Amino acid sequence: MNKYQEFAIKSAVRFDYDKTDKNISLASFEWDYKTVTIVQNENYNIRKYNVYLLTGVAEKVEYILKGQAYIVKDLEKNKYLIELDYDNRIEKIKIHFSNDIVDPVEIQIVYVEADVKKYDEKVMAEHKKALEERAKVKVTTGDSIINVTFQPVSESFSYSKVELYTTFGSKVVNNKTEYEYQLMAKYKTPEDVYFHSITGLAYGKYAIKLIQYDNSNQEIYKSEFIRADLNEPAGRKRWVVTPSGGRYI
């Protein structure tokens, strides 16, 4: 690009793009007078974006796709709509200036992809949070009893299973304590019953998992481990067997 082309570009050409809705617009847009760089929305499923070339000194505007030049029609006076498609990528935009005051200028298009893994993890986390809010799992304890209550996460809900675990150890991973669990029992709840009570438990450290299934026996929700410790009340005396027969301690 010579100094005359550079002057024409900097003084009489600018770009804009749709950014009213952040959920569907480009993550960012940069133009350094030689190159247009677009960064895809974090939702990588959005593949097409509208970019507007604004200039009053163009005789015609073209885009180059797979080596072929195509005319860009005016959206309105001095405004050209260019659709940038990640699946069918325009390589360049070519501006022909009125009266050939300067030679045509080609502007390269650079496409930056969204982080697929990061977005998928975000969607999964949001989905999981929404299910947890609908499930409303509550675990309460009493003397030798654990009660589990919940709500269906979907209209297709059929039944639930409550899994009972004992906690038998722990380890520190990345400065965070992770407990180790051993499955003790599984309980299937009847249809339209949204609670389950586990009785006859000794004092100890337990955990619960709730799994919901739909009418096709497909898993639709699974909770994380929910701790449920049964602690002996302070001050309670216990009968201990001794050689002389036994005593309370």
CSV table of C-alpha atoms in Angstrom, one decimal:
chain,number,residue,atom,x,y,z
A,1,MET,CA,0.0,0.0,0.0
A,2,ASN,CA,1.5,3.3,-1.1
A,3,LYS,CA,1.1,6.6,0.8
A,4,TYR,CA,-1.8,7.7,-1.4
A,5,GLN,CA,-3.7,4.5,-0.8
A,6,GLU,CA,-3.0,4.7,2.9
A,7,PHE,CA,-4.2,8.3,3.0
A,8,ALA,CA,-7.5,7.4,1.2
A,9,ILE,CA,-8.1,4.4,3.5
A,10,LYS,CA,-7.4,6.2,6.7
A,11,SER,CA,-9.3,9.4,5.8
A,12,ALA,CA,-12.4,8.0,4.0
A,13,VAL,CA,-12.9,4.3,4.9
A,14,ARG,CA,-14.2,2.7,8.1
A,15,PHE,CA,-15.8,-0.5,9.2
A,16,ASP,CA,-18.6,-1.4,11.6
A,17,TYR,CA,-20.3,-4.6,12.7
A,18,ASP,CA,-23.4,-5.8,14.6
A,19,LYS,CA,-22.7,-5.7,18.3
A,20,THR,CA,-26.1,-5.0,19.8
A,21,ASP,CA,-26.4,-8.6,21.1
A,22,LYS,CA,-23.3,-10.0,22.7
A,23,ASN,CA,-24.7,-13.5,22.5
A,24,ILE,CA,-24.5,-13.5,18.7
A,25,SER,CA,-22.0,-10.8,17.8
A,26,LEU,CA,-18.3,-11.1,17.1
A,27,ALA,CA,-16.2,-11.3,20.2
A,28,SER,CA,-14.0,-8.6,18.8
A,29,PHE,CA,-13.1,-6.8,15.6
A,30,GLU,CA,-9.9,-5.1,14.6
A,31,TRP,CA,-8.8,-3.2,11.6
A,32,ASP,CA,-5.3,-1.8,11.1
A,33,TYR,CA,-6.0,-0.3,7.7
A,34,LYS,CA,-4.4,-3.3,6.0
A,35,THR,CA,-6.1,-6.3,7.7
A,36,VAL,CA,-9.5,-7.0,9.2
A,37,THR,CA,-9.3,-9.5,12.0
A,38,ILE,CA,-12.5,-11.0,13.4
A,39,VAL,CA,-12.7,-13.1,16.6
A,40,GLN,CA,-15.5,-15.5,16.6
A,41,ASN,CA,-18.2,-15.3,19.3
A,42,GLU,CA,-17.5,-17.7,22.2
A,43,ASN,CA,-20.4,-19.7,20.9
A,44,TYR,CA,-18.6,-21.4,18.0
A,45,ASN,CA,-21.9,-22.6,16.5
A,46,ILE,CA,-22.5,-19.0,15.3
A,47,ARG,CA,-20.7,-19.0,12.0
A,48,LYS,CA,-21.9,-15.9,10.1
A,49,TYR,CA,-21.4,-12.2,10.9
A,50,ASN,CA,-22.3,-9.0,9.2
A,51,VAL,CA,-19.6,-6.4,8.7
A,52,TYR,CA,-20.3,-3.0,7.2
A,53,LEU,CA,-17.9,-1.0,5.0
A,54,LEU,CA,-18.6,2.7,5.2
A,55,THR,CA,-17.1,5.0,2.6
A,56,GLY,CA,-18.3,7.7,0.2
A,57,VAL,CA,-15.3,7.5,-2.1
A,58,ALA,CA,-15.7,4.0,-3.6
A,59,GLU,CA,-16.7,3.4,-7.2
A,60,LYS,CA,-17.3,-0.3,-6.3
A,61,VAL,CA,-16.4,-2.8,-3.6
A,62,GLU,CA,-15.6,-6.5,-4.3
A,63,TYR,CA,-14.9,-9.5,-2.1
A,64,ILE,CA,-12.6,-12.3,-3.1
A,65,LEU,CA,-13.8,-15.8,-2.4
A,66,LYS,CA,-11.8,-18.8,-3.5
A,67,GLY,CA,-9.8,-16.6,-5.9
A,68,GLN,CA,-12.9,-15.1,-7.6
A,69,ALA,CA,-14.1,-11.5,-7.3
A,70,TYR,CA,-17.7,-10.7,-6.5
A,71,ILE,CA,-19.4,-7.3,-6.4
A,72,VAL,CA,-20.6,-6.1,-3.0
A,73,LYS,CA,-24.0,-4.3,-3.4
A,74,ASP,CA,-24.8,-1.1,-1.5
A,75,LEU,CA,-26.9,-1.8,1.6
A,76,GLU,CA,-27.7,1.9,1.5
A,77,LYS,CA,-25.8,5.0,0.3
A,78,ASN,CA,-22.1,4.7,1.1
A,79,LYS,CA,-22.7,1.6,3.2
A,80,TYR,CA,-21.8,-1.9,2.0
A,81,LEU,CA,-22.8,-5.2,3.8
A,82,ILE,CA,-20.3,-7.9,3.8
A,83,GLU,CA,-21.2,-11.3,5.3
A,84,LEU,CA,-18.2,-13.1,6.8
A,85,ASP,CA,-18.8,-16.8,7.0
A,86,TYR,CA,-16.5,-19.1,8.9
A,87,ASP,CA,-17.6,-22.0,6.7
A,88,ASN,CA,-17.1,-20.1,3.4
A,89,ARG,CA,-14.4,-17.6,4.1
A,90,ILE,CA,-13.9,-14.4,2.1
A,91,GLU,CA,-10.2,-13.9,1.7
A,92,LYS,CA,-10.1,-10.2,0.8
A,93,ILE,CA,-12.1,-7.0,0.4
A,94,LYS,CA,-11.1,-4.9,-2.6
A,95,ILE,CA,-12.0,-1.2,-2.8
A,96,HIS,CA,-12.0,0.6,-6.1
A,97,PHE,CA,-12.0,4.4,-5.6
A,98,SER,CA,-14.1,6.8,-7.5
A,99,ASN,CA,-12.4,8.3,-10.6
A,100,ASP,CA,-9.4,6.1,-10.0
A,101,ILE,CA,-8.0,8.8,-7.7
A,102,VAL,CA,-5.8,6.0,-6.2
A,103,ASP,CA,-5.2,2.4,-7.2
A,104,PRO,CA,-7.6,-0.2,-5.7
A,105,VAL,CA,-6.8,-1.4,-2.2
A,106,GLU,CA,-7.1,-5.0,-1.0
A,107,ILE,CA,-7.8,-5.6,2.7
A,108,GLN,CA,-7.0,-9.1,4.0
A,109,ILE,CA,-9.5,-10.9,6.3
A,110,VAL,CA,-8.2,-12.9,9.2
A,111,TYR,CA,-10.5,-15.3,11.0
A,112,VAL,CA,-9.8,-16.3,14.7
A,113,GLU,CA,-11.7,-19.3,15.9
A,114,ALA,CA,-13.4,-19.5,19.3
A,115,ASP,CA,-12.1,-21.8,22.0
A,116,VAL,CA,-14.4,-24.9,21.5
A,117,LYS,CA,-13.4,-26.6,24.7
A,118,LYS,CA,-13.8,-23.5,26.9
A,119,TYR,CA,-17.3,-22.9,25.5
A,120,ASP,CA,-18.4,-26.5,25.8
A,121,GLU,CA,-17.2,-26.5,29.5
A,122,LYS,CA,-19.2,-23.3,30.1
A,123,VAL,CA,-22.4,-24.6,28.5
A,124,MET,CA,-22.1,-27.9,30.5
A,125,ALA,CA,-21.5,-25.9,33.8
A,126,GLU,CA,-24.6,-23.7,33.1
A,127,HIS,CA,-26.7,-26.8,32.2
A,128,LYS,CA,-25.6,-28.5,35.4
A,129,LYS,CA,-26.3,-25.5,37.5
A,130,ALA,CA,-29.8,-25.2,36.0
A,131,LEU,CA,-30.5,-28.9,36.7
A,132,GLU,CA,-29.3,-28.5,40.3
A,133,GLU,CA,-31.6,-25.5,40.8
A,134,ARG,CA,-34.5,-27.6,39.5
A,135,ALA,CA,-33.6,-30.7,41.4
A,136,LYS,CA,-33.5,-28.9,44.8
A,137,VAL,CA,-31.9,-31.9,46.5
A,138,LYS,CA,-31.9,-31.6,50.3
A,139,VAL,CA,-30.2,-34.0,52.7
A,140,THR,CA,-31.1,-33.9,56.4
A,141,THR,CA,-30.1,-36.2,59.2
A,142,GLY,CA,-31.4,-37.5,62.5
A,143,ASP,CA,-30.6,-40.2,65.0
A,144,SER,CA,-29.7,-43.1,62.7
A,145,ILE,CA,-31.6,-41.7,59.7
A,146,ILE,CA,-30.8,-39.8,56.5
A,147,ASN,CA,-33.7,-38.1,54.6
A,148,VAL,CA,-33.3,-37.1,51.0
A,149,THR,CA,-35.9,-34.8,49.3
A,150,PHE,CA,-35.9,-33.5,45.7
A,151,GLN,CA,-37.9,-32.3,42.8
A,152,PRO,CA,-38.1,-33.6,39.2
A,153,VAL,CA,-35.7,-31.8,36.8
A,154,SER,CA,-37.9,-32.6,33.7
A,155,GLU,CA,-41.5,-33.4,32.7
A,156,SER,CA,-40.1,-36.7,31.4
A,157,PHE,CA,-39.1,-37.7,34.9
A,158,SER,CA,-40.1,-41.2,35.9
A,159,TYR,CA,-38.2,-42.3,39.0
A,160,SER,CA,-35.0,-41.7,41.0
A,161,LYS,CA,-32.3,-43.7,42.7
A,162,VAL,CA,-30.7,-42.7,45.9
A,163,GLU,CA,-27.2,-44.1,46.4
A,164,LEU,CA,-25.7,-44.4,49.9
A,165,TYR,CA,-21.9,-44.2,50.4
A,166,THR,CA,-19.6,-44.4,53.3
A,167,THR,CA,-16.6,-42.1,53.6
A,168,PHE,CA,-13.5,-44.0,54.4
A,169,GLY,CA,-10.6,-41.7,53.6
A,170,SER,CA,-9.4,-38.5,52.1
A,171,LYS,CA,-6.5,-37.0,50.2
A,172,VAL,CA,-5.3,-33.5,49.3
A,173,VAL,CA,-5.2,-32.7,45.6
A,174,ASN,CA,-4.1,-29.2,44.5
A,175,ASN,CA,-4.6,-27.9,48.1
A,176,LYS,CA,-8.1,-29.3,48.1
A,177,THR,CA,-9.4,-32.2,50.2
A,178,GLU,CA,-11.0,-35.0,48.2
A,179,TYR,CA,-12.9,-37.7,50.0
A,180,GLU,CA,-13.0,-41.3,49.1
A,181,TYR,CA,-16.3,-43.1,49.0
A,182,GLN,CA,-17.5,-46.7,49.0
A,183,LEU,CA,-21.0,-47.6,47.7
A,184,MET,CA,-23.2,-49.2,50.4
A,185,ALA,CA,-26.6,-49.4,48.8
A,186,LYS,CA,-29.0,-48.2,46.1
A,187,TYR,CA,-32.6,-47.4,46.6
A,188,LYS,CA,-35.2,-46.9,43.8
A,189,THR,CA,-38.0,-44.4,44.6
A,190,PRO,CA,-41.5,-45.2,43.4
A,191,GLU,CA,-43.0,-43.0,40.7
A,192,ASP,CA,-44.3,-39.7,41.9
A,193,VAL,CA,-42.4,-40.0,45.2
A,194,TYR,CA,-39.9,-37.3,45.7
A,195,PHE,CA,-38.2,-38.3,48.9
A,196,HIS,CA,-36.4,-41.3,50.5
A,197,SER,CA,-35.5,-42.2,54.1
A,198,ILE,CA,-32.6,-44.4,55.0
A,199,THR,CA,-32.9,-45.7,58.5
A,200,GLY,CA,-31.0,-48.0,60.9
A,201,LEU,CA,-27.6,-46.3,60.3
A,202,ALA,CA,-24.8,-46.3,62.8
A,203,TYR,CA,-22.9,-43.1,63.6
A,204,GLY,CA,-20.4,-42.4,60.9
A,205,LYS,CA,-19.5,-40.4,57.8
A,206,TYR,CA,-21.8,-40.9,54.8
A,207,ALA,CA,-22.6,-39.3,51.5
A,208,ILE,CA,-25.6,-39.4,49.1
A,209,LYS,CA,-26.0,-39.3,45.4
A,210,LEU,CA,-29.3,-38.7,43.7
A,211,ILE,CA,-29.9,-39.9,40.1
A,212,GLN,CA,-33.1,-39.2,38.1
A,213,TYR,CA,-34.3,-41.1,35.1
A,214,ASP,CA,-36.8,-40.4,32.4
A,215,ASN,CA,-39.6,-42.6,30.9
A,216,SER,CA,-37.0,-44.3,28.7
A,217,ASN,CA,-34.8,-45.2,31.7
A,218,GLN,CA,-32.2,-42.6,30.5
A,219,GLU,CA,-30.3,-40.7,33.1
A,220,ILE,CA,-31.3,-37.0,33.1
A,221,TYR,CA,-29.7,-35.8,36.3
A,222,LYS,CA,-27.0,-36.9,38.7
A,223,SER,CA,-25.9,-35.0,41.7
A,224,GLU,CA,-22.5,-34.7,43.2
A,225,PHE,CA,-21.6,-36.4,46.5
A,226,ILE,CA,-23.6,-34.8,49.3
A,227,ARG,CA,-22.1,-35.3,52.7
A,228,ALA,CA,-24.4,-36.6,55.4
A,229,ASP,CA,-22.5,-37.3,58.7
A,230,LEU,CA,-24.3,-38.9,61.6
A,231,ASN,CA,-22.5,-37.7,64.8
A,232,GLU,CA,-23.2,-39.0,68.2
A,233,PRO,CA,-24.8,-36.2,70.4
A,234,ALA,CA,-22.4,-34.8,72.9
A,235,GLY,CA,-22.8,-36.0,76.4
A,236,ARG,CA,-24.7,-39.2,75.5
A,237,LYS,CA,-23.6,-42.3,77.5
A,238,ARG,CA,-22.9,-45.5,75.7
A,239,TRP,CA,-23.1,-49.1,77.0
A,240,VAL,CA,-19.7,-50.7,76.7
A,241,VAL,CA,-19.1,-54.5,77.2
A,242,THR,CA,-16.5,-55.2,79.8
A,243,PRO,CA,-15.1,-58.4,81.5
A,244,SER,CA,-17.4,-57.7,84.4
A,245,GLY,CA,-20.5,-57.5,82.2
A,246,GLY,CA,-20.6,-53.9,81.0
A,247,ARG,CA,-21.1,-50.3,81.9
A,248,TYR,CA,-22.1,-46.8,80.5
A,249,ILE,CA,-19.4,-44.4,79.6
